[in-house]
């Protein structure tokens, strides 16, 4: 596989041979050490193979169990008290589980990168093709290939286990017992840049390979799956940041989404640290010894390994001060949809066998799931003011739109300022950037709605091929608007529609700019076209441009995907469209899909659309398989500028242009006078009157459009910019508005605003990357000095992809 990579295009390999063996469960046992910035421990992988391997995309329905959250609360409590019985497993450097040290008394066989291997014993292992002829039962040993990088693998061994029972109420307990069973022989292994390759001497076919293996390993401080940093209160923390590598630098795994598995984890950390994970249970810490606490989480819904998330830090749980504000928790938001749309799934579910909330009447009728908020101490009050009110409103709006929440609970964490995105959703947990908090509820509410939407699209329903990012991001962007409109219960329907039209105009402008300034190859939503979903015989594949640093900042999959869904909803009729969408969720939750799965079901469910020329082929041609702006979108976009809210902004822009002309004329007339005297006279007489006349309450999105429009002006004089800032109190607005203000400051070299730019680049790193480029492009010495100063201060803590992009701009 590695010989097929194209380093110049930053391709990402998925090396795991999932066609031969599939992971069905994994058990993590980890210690978090902030002094060394290393996570160390073991992972036990449980496999299925041969005829038991799952067929992805199959329409065969399997039985699932109604989900009883109380059952699993009891079971989780039992898991916390299972005694450790294994005396031959991996080491635990803190010494509280009596495990023997791996390799004690043996020669250190680690390579220069810290990897250990049985390389001498496993000589001749170079590729899965050479070592395993599956069809012909060849003479070479079968080779299990796992996705792995930036890890120091210490030992791999077979685990002596009995069969795990089918009952889910018992499985977690028995998986725990099995994971702590003694080893029964070391396995041969070797590591490469992207993989961990394991074999057992004499085993020729997957069916005979061990059903469970234990891998002892430790992460590296420079590993790209987690980031070690400090929070906004200056305390150490570590978290998974949604790297393009996903979790392969956190634990060896099968990265392809087809490898859907359940998991459980025990994580130990020092006193004062809180461990949050993407688990079903709200874990309570157990003290193991003085200064050490253990946290236990689990998941019984099979999910790809890429969805696993962990965050360890000195987080504070943000709680309500009184019960007076709990009213919204039980409020139900009403939408004009039939209650029949929310009935239980008939005839069972189509996903892998597991407990299912869609079969549980209690879950189906639950508009707001239990939720908690965690943050650094210094942001506690701001979170209490903003987030605690918004979460139940947004959850209820999501339930009113799509029905049953796929997950039983939700944690929301405000992550450190070096987080490279405004938000990231994982099962049972959402990361939010601190950038969403200031400036009122608009940005925070819309982003929260976006991440909540991922519970359905991106998590409960995932893309079978990672190149189809639009299935996750396009749906979440589209549903973000729908959820937010419903969450604002006091907003009349016509006003909600006007705001959505304004948002569409802003997104259209952003898509237009991105298409003009990006590679055509990166603008295609289905880049593999008719080969989408295909893998090699072993199951391995390559994600083109998967490691390209600039790609993670692109919005094309969000925007084009949103516009496609918006277009379908308008053409079909919103009521009909959302009725269908709920049917789609009922059918495909817990499964992986391709674009055609959604489109074929849509056209089959609403056959009259075929008479209007709407077909899967035409949607592929116009929207998914080509670069640039889709032709249908060009026609629709012309109407958005005519909306009432957009027209208000147009009028406001014209006034500011007039103000700027007067300011320039006044400056020319007074050129020979004392500048200080003129400035005082001008500001007190003319500008104050103009600013007062211009003062209008604008919505956040209107302010964004206003500033974007003024960015198109060739010059704005300092006095105009000063008046603009004071009129709209731009420093008090949300991050989207402040970002546009910083762009204006940079373009017009407004020195009085440089402090705002510096603050933005430090506190809003999720949005500030391209401001560095704008500071450099003007070739202004002061601006370039500012860019270098800000980067020097932030570089050590900055996300790796962000740092790479900025470094290319500066150097």
PDB file of C-alpha atoms in Angstrom, residues 500-680:
ATOM      1  CA  UNK A 500     -32.198  31.653   6.634  1.00  0.00           C
ATOM      2  CA  UNK A 501     -32.189  33.538   3.318  1.00  0.00           C
ATOM      3  CA  UNK A 502     -29.575  35.922   4.708  1.00  0.00           C
ATOM      4  CA  UNK A 503     -27.477  33.005   5.926  1.00  0.00           C
ATOM      5  CA  UNK A 504     -27.773  31.434   2.474  1.00  0.00           C
ATOM      6  CA  UNK A 505     -26.428  34.639   0.919  1.00  0.00           C
ATOM      7  CA  UNK A 506     -23.418  34.642   3.263  1.00  0.00           C
ATOM      8  CA  UNK A 507     -22.708  30.993   2.522  1.00  0.00           C
ATOM      9  CA  UNK A 508     -23.043  31.633  -1.193  1.00  0.00           C
ATOM     10  CA  UNK A 509     -20.435  34.404  -0.989  1.00  0.00           C
ATOM     11  CA  UNK A 510     -18.111  32.134   0.990  1.00  0.00           C
ATOM     12  CA  UNK A 511     -18.506  29.273  -1.486  1.00  0.00           C
ATOM     13  CA  UNK A 512     -17.886  31.607  -4.419  1.00  0.00           C
ATOM     14  CA  UNK A 513     -14.666  32.871  -2.829  1.00  0.00           C
ATOM     15  CA  UNK A 514     -13.466  29.389  -1.947  1.00  0.00           C
ATOM     16  CA  UNK A 515     -14.091  28.045  -5.435  1.00  0.00           C
ATOM     17  CA  UNK A 516     -12.073  30.925  -6.853  1.00  0.00           C
ATOM     18  CA  UNK A 517      -9.139  30.309  -4.522  1.00  0.00           C
ATOM     19  CA  UNK A 518      -8.811  26.533  -4.216  1.00  0.00           C
ATOM     20  CA  UNK A 519      -7.769  23.584  -6.346  1.00  0.00           C
ATOM     21  CA  UNK A 520     -10.579  22.206  -8.507  1.00  0.00           C
ATOM     22  CA  UNK A 521      -9.827  18.667  -7.367  1.00  0.00           C
ATOM     23  CA  UNK A 522     -10.664  19.622  -3.772  1.00  0.00           C
ATOM     24  CA  UNK A 523     -14.054  21.092  -4.738  1.00  0.00           C
ATOM     25  CA  UNK A 524     -15.644  17.777  -5.777  1.00  0.00           C
ATOM     26  CA  UNK A 525     -17.991  16.226  -3.210  1.00  0.00           C
ATOM     27  CA  UNK A 526     -17.714  12.701  -4.647  1.00  0.00           C
ATOM     28  CA  UNK A 527     -14.123  12.662  -5.922  1.00  0.00           C
ATOM     29  CA  UNK A 528     -14.008   8.899  -6.581  1.00  0.00           C
ATOM     30  CA  UNK A 529     -17.259   9.093  -8.570  1.00  0.00           C
ATOM     31  CA  UNK A 530     -18.439   5.610  -9.593  1.00  0.00           C
ATOM     32  CA  UNK A 531     -15.585   4.036  -7.588  1.00  0.00           C
ATOM     33  CA  UNK A 532     -16.820   5.548  -4.323  1.00  0.00           C
ATOM     34  CA  UNK A 533     -16.899   2.951  -1.571  1.00  0.00           C
ATOM     35  CA  UNK A 534     -14.479   0.568  -3.272  1.00  0.00           C
ATOM     36  CA  UNK A 535     -11.417  -0.757  -1.437  1.00  0.00           C
ATOM     37  CA  UNK A 536      -8.627  -3.165  -2.223  1.00  0.00           C
ATOM     38  CA  UNK A 537      -9.078  -6.914  -1.820  1.00  0.00           C
ATOM     39  CA  UNK A 538      -7.739  -6.696   1.727  1.00  0.00           C
ATOM     40  CA  UNK A 539      -9.975  -3.758   2.654  1.00  0.00           C
ATOM     41  CA  UNK A 540      -7.150  -1.205   2.620  1.00  0.00           C
ATOM     42  CA  UNK A 541      -7.609   2.080   0.768  1.00  0.00           C
ATOM     43  CA  UNK A 542      -6.192   5.569   0.287  1.00  0.00           C
ATOM     44  CA  UNK A 543      -7.875   8.868   1.074  1.00  0.00           C
ATOM     45  CA  UNK A 544      -6.663  11.308  -1.562  1.00  0.00           C
ATOM     46  CA  UNK A 545      -5.377  14.565  -0.017  1.00  0.00           C
ATOM     47  CA  UNK A 546      -6.388  13.259   3.393  1.00  0.00           C
ATOM     48  CA  UNK A 547      -3.311  14.826   5.006  1.00  0.00           C
ATOM     49  CA  UNK A 548      -3.369  18.091   3.096  1.00  0.00           C
ATOM     50  CA  UNK A 549      -3.163  20.752   5.811  1.00  0.00           C
ATOM     51  CA  UNK A 550      -5.220  23.357   3.931  1.00  0.00           C
ATOM     52  CA  UNK A 551      -8.049  20.879   3.357  1.00  0.00           C
ATOM     53  CA  UNK A 552      -9.234  20.942   6.967  1.00  0.00           C
ATOM     54  CA  UNK A 553      -9.960  24.680   6.633  1.00  0.00           C
ATOM     55  CA  UNK A 554     -12.011  24.296   3.469  1.00  0.00           C
ATOM     56  CA  UNK A 555     -15.789  24.717   3.647  1.00  0.00           C
ATOM     57  CA  UNK A 556     -16.792  23.377   0.250  1.00  0.00           C
ATOM     58  CA  UNK A 557     -18.233  20.098   1.596  1.00  0.00           C
ATOM     59  CA  UNK A 558     -20.254  22.015   4.158  1.00  0.00           C
ATOM     60  CA  UNK A 559     -21.516  24.614   1.699  1.00  0.00           C
ATOM     61  CA  UNK A 560     -22.208  22.662  -1.477  1.00  0.00           C
ATOM     62  CA  UNK A 561     -23.734  19.841   0.559  1.00  0.00           C
ATOM     63  CA  UNK A 562     -25.992  22.308   2.369  1.00  0.00           C
ATOM     64  CA  UNK A 563     -27.098  23.956  -0.868  1.00  0.00           C
ATOM     65  CA  UNK A 564     -27.905  20.582  -2.440  1.00  0.00           C
ATOM     66  CA  UNK A 565     -30.148  19.614   0.487  1.00  0.00           C
ATOM     67  CA  UNK A 566     -31.693  23.077   0.597  1.00  0.00           C
ATOM     68  CA  UNK A 567     -32.465  22.811  -3.115  1.00  0.00           C
ATOM     69  CA  UNK A 568     -34.065  19.368  -2.688  1.00  0.00           C
ATOM     70  CA  UNK A 569     -36.181  20.577   0.239  1.00  0.00           C
ATOM     71  CA  UNK A 570     -37.448  23.587  -1.715  1.00  0.00           C
ATOM     72  CA  UNK A 571     -38.196  21.525  -4.806  1.00  0.00           C
ATOM     73  CA  UNK A 572     -39.999  18.733  -2.964  1.00  0.00           C
ATOM     74  CA  UNK A 573     -41.609  20.917  -0.317  1.00  0.00           C
ATOM     75  CA  UNK A 574     -40.184  21.219   3.172  1.00  0.00           C
ATOM     76  CA  UNK A 575     -42.928  19.260   4.929  1.00  0.00           C
ATOM     77  CA  UNK A 576     -42.583  16.354   2.495  1.00  0.00           C
ATOM     78  CA  UNK A 577     -38.789  16.535   2.630  1.00  0.00           C
ATOM     79  CA  UNK A 578     -38.536  16.362   6.432  1.00  0.00           C
ATOM     80  CA  UNK A 579     -41.102  13.581   6.585  1.00  0.00           C
ATOM     81  CA  UNK A 580     -38.839  11.635   4.242  1.00  0.00           C
ATOM     82  CA  UNK A 581     -35.732  12.570   6.219  1.00  0.00           C
ATOM     83  CA  UNK A 582     -37.183  11.061   9.367  1.00  0.00           C
ATOM     84  CA  UNK A 583     -37.997   7.862   7.460  1.00  0.00           C
ATOM     85  CA  UNK A 584     -34.418   7.781   6.224  1.00  0.00           C
ATOM     86  CA  UNK A 585     -33.061   8.151   9.768  1.00  0.00           C
ATOM     87  CA  UNK A 586     -35.365   5.371  10.993  1.00  0.00           C
ATOM     88  CA  UNK A 587     -34.109   3.043   8.271  1.00  0.00           C
ATOM     89  CA  UNK A 588     -30.384   3.785   8.244  1.00  0.00           C
ATOM     90  CA  UNK A 589     -29.463   4.699  11.831  1.00  0.00           C
ATOM     91  CA  UNK A 590     -26.506   2.669  13.021  1.00  0.00           C
ATOM     92  CA  UNK A 591     -25.313   2.085   9.445  1.00  0.00           C
ATOM     93  CA  UNK A 592     -22.857   3.434   6.875  1.00  0.00           C
ATOM     94  CA  UNK A 593     -24.135   4.911   3.631  1.00  0.00           C
ATOM     95  CA  UNK A 594     -23.055   6.290   0.269  1.00  0.00           C
ATOM     96  CA  UNK A 595     -24.620   9.251  -1.502  1.00  0.00           C
ATOM     97  CA  UNK A 596     -26.720   7.025  -3.720  1.00  0.00           C
ATOM     98  CA  UNK A 597     -28.347   5.329  -0.710  1.00  0.00           C
ATOM     99  CA  UNK A 598     -29.884   8.663   0.278  1.00  0.00           C
ATOM    100  CA  UNK A 599     -30.743   9.797  -3.247  1.00  0.00           C
ATOM    101  CA  UNK A 600     -32.289   6.533  -4.453  1.00  0.00           C
ATOM    102  CA  UNK A 601     -34.499   6.270  -1.373  1.00  0.00           C
ATOM    103  CA  UNK A 602     -35.540   9.907  -1.779  1.00  0.00           C
ATOM    104  CA  UNK A 603     -36.652   9.464  -5.384  1.00  0.00           C
ATOM    105  CA  UNK A 604     -38.320   6.138  -4.661  1.00  0.00           C
ATOM    106  CA  UNK A 605     -40.226   7.662  -1.745  1.00  0.00           C
ATOM    107  CA  UNK A 606     -41.268  10.677  -3.805  1.00  0.00           C
ATOM    108  CA  UNK A 607     -41.561   9.254  -7.359  1.00  0.00           C
ATOM    109  CA  UNK A 608     -43.328  12.320  -8.768  1.00  0.00           C
ATOM    110  CA  UNK A 609     -39.980  14.150  -8.757  1.00  0.00           C
ATOM    111  CA  UNK A 610     -38.739  11.975 -11.610  1.00  0.00           C
ATOM    112  CA  UNK A 611     -41.272  13.684 -13.837  1.00  0.00           C
ATOM    113  CA  UNK A 612     -39.527  17.012 -13.221  1.00  0.00           C
ATOM    114  CA  UNK A 613     -36.172  15.770 -14.428  1.00  0.00           C
ATOM    115  CA  UNK A 614     -34.781  15.039 -10.979  1.00  0.00           C
ATOM    116  CA  UNK A 615     -32.650  11.895 -11.043  1.00  0.00           C
ATOM    117  CA  UNK A 616     -29.679  10.458  -9.209  1.00  0.00           C
ATOM    118  CA  UNK A 617     -27.593  10.856 -12.349  1.00  0.00           C
ATOM    119  CA  UNK A 618     -28.455  14.550 -12.745  1.00  0.00           C
ATOM    120  CA  UNK A 619     -27.668  15.230  -9.067  1.00  0.00           C
ATOM    121  CA  UNK A 620     -24.301  13.505  -9.451  1.00  0.00           C
ATOM    122  CA  UNK A 621     -23.554  15.530 -12.571  1.00  0.00           C
ATOM    123  CA  UNK A 622     -24.671  18.928 -11.267  1.00  0.00           C
ATOM    124  CA  UNK A 623     -23.722  18.722  -7.600  1.00  0.00           C
ATOM    125  CA  UNK A 624     -21.488  15.873  -6.499  1.00  0.00           C
ATOM    126  CA  UNK A 625     -19.115  14.886  -9.305  1.00  0.00           C
ATOM    127  CA  UNK A 626     -17.988  18.279 -10.592  1.00  0.00           C
ATOM    128  CA  UNK A 627     -15.973  21.194  -9.259  1.00  0.00           C
ATOM    129  CA  UNK A 628     -17.070  24.815  -9.175  1.00  0.00           C
ATOM    130  CA  UNK A 629     -20.509  26.291  -8.513  1.00  0.00           C
ATOM    131  CA  UNK A 630     -23.434  23.998  -9.380  1.00  0.00           C
ATOM    132  CA  UNK A 631     -25.554  25.492 -12.163  1.00  0.00           C
ATOM    133  CA  UNK A 632     -28.858  25.253 -10.244  1.00  0.00           C
ATOM    134  CA  UNK A 633     -27.257  27.243  -7.433  1.00  0.00           C
ATOM    135  CA  UNK A 634     -26.241  30.086  -9.745  1.00  0.00           C
ATOM    136  CA  UNK A 635     -29.880  30.699 -10.581  1.00  0.00           C
ATOM    137  CA  UNK A 636     -31.163  30.471  -7.008  1.00  0.00           C
ATOM    138  CA  UNK A 637     -28.472  32.747  -5.549  1.00  0.00           C
ATOM    139  CA  UNK A 638     -29.720  35.798  -7.440  1.00  0.00           C
ATOM    140  CA  UNK A 639     -32.854  35.959  -5.300  1.00  0.00           C
ATOM    141  CA  UNK A 640     -31.047  36.113  -1.936  1.00  0.00           C
ATOM    142  CA  UNK A 641     -29.736  39.627  -2.479  1.00  0.00           C
ATOM    143  CA  UNK A 642     -33.324  40.851  -2.777  1.00  0.00           C
ATOM    144  CA  UNK A 643     -34.358  39.741   0.703  1.00  0.00           C
ATOM    145  CA  UNK A 644     -35.470  42.343   3.235  1.00  0.00           C
ATOM    146  CA  UNK A 645     -32.549  41.795   5.614  1.00  0.00           C
ATOM    147  CA  UNK A 646     -30.022  41.918   2.786  1.00  0.00           C
ATOM    148  CA  UNK A 647     -31.593  45.085   1.426  1.00  0.00           C
ATOM    149  CA  UNK A 648     -31.278  46.733   4.834  1.00  0.00           C
ATOM    150  CA  UNK A 649     -27.562  45.995   4.741  1.00  0.00           C
ATOM    151  CA  UNK A 650     -27.272  47.343   1.198  1.00  0.00           C
ATOM    152  CA  UNK A 651     -28.789  50.625   2.352  1.00  0.00           C
ATOM    153  CA  UNK A 652     -26.444  50.712   5.326  1.00  0.00           C
ATOM    154  CA  UNK A 653     -23.408  50.118   3.105  1.00  0.00           C
ATOM    155  CA  UNK A 654     -24.419  53.033   0.868  1.00  0.00           C
ATOM    156  CA  UNK A 655     -24.558  55.330   3.901  1.00  0.00           C
ATOM    157  CA  UNK A 656     -21.104  54.283   5.047  1.00  0.00           C
ATOM    158  CA  UNK A 657     -19.677  54.889   1.601  1.00  0.00           C
ATOM    159  CA  UNK A 658     -21.127  58.401   1.777  1.00  0.00           C
ATOM    160  CA  UNK A 659     -19.603  58.906   5.226  1.00  0.00           C
ATOM    161  CA  UNK A 660     -16.236  57.828   3.899  1.00  0.00           C
ATOM    162  CA  UNK A 661     -16.433  60.302   0.994  1.00  0.00           C
ATOM    163  CA  UNK A 662     -17.231  63.163   3.351  1.00  0.00           C
ATOM    164  CA  UNK A 663     -14.390  62.159   5.642  1.00  0.00           C
ATOM    165  CA  UNK A 664     -11.946  62.196   2.718  1.00  0.00           C
ATOM    166  CA  UNK A 665     -13.171  65.598   1.528  1.00  0.00           C
ATOM    167  CA  UNK A 666     -12.923  67.033   5.011  1.00  0.00           C
ATOM    168  CA  UNK A 667      -9.399  65.727   5.317  1.00  0.00           C
ATOM    169  CA  UNK A 668      -8.342  67.398   2.064  1.00  0.00           C
ATOM    170  CA  UNK A 669      -9.902  70.752   3.024  1.00  0.00           C
ATOM    171  CA  UNK A 670      -8.197  70.784   6.370  1.00  0.00           C
ATOM    172  CA  UNK A 671      -4.820  69.460   5.183  1.00  0.00           C
ATOM    173  CA  UNK A 672      -2.986  72.678   6.041  1.00  0.00           C
ATOM    174  CA  UNK A 673      -4.473  73.083   9.528  1.00  0.00           C
ATOM    175  CA  UNK A 674      -3.253  71.598  12.753  1.00  0.00           C
ATOM    176  CA  UNK A 675      -4.203  67.910  12.606  1.00  0.00           C
ATOM    177  CA  UNK A 676      -5.143  67.597  16.293  1.00  0.00           C
ATOM    178  CA  UNK A 677      -7.484  70.592  16.148  1.00  0.00           C
ATOM    179  CA  UNK A 678      -9.085  69.318  12.954  1.00  0.00           C
ATOM    180  CA  UNK A 679      -9.561  65.822  14.308  1.00  0.00           C
ATOM    181  CA  UNK A 680     -11.365  67.167  17.369  1.00  0.00           C
TER     182      UNK A 680
END
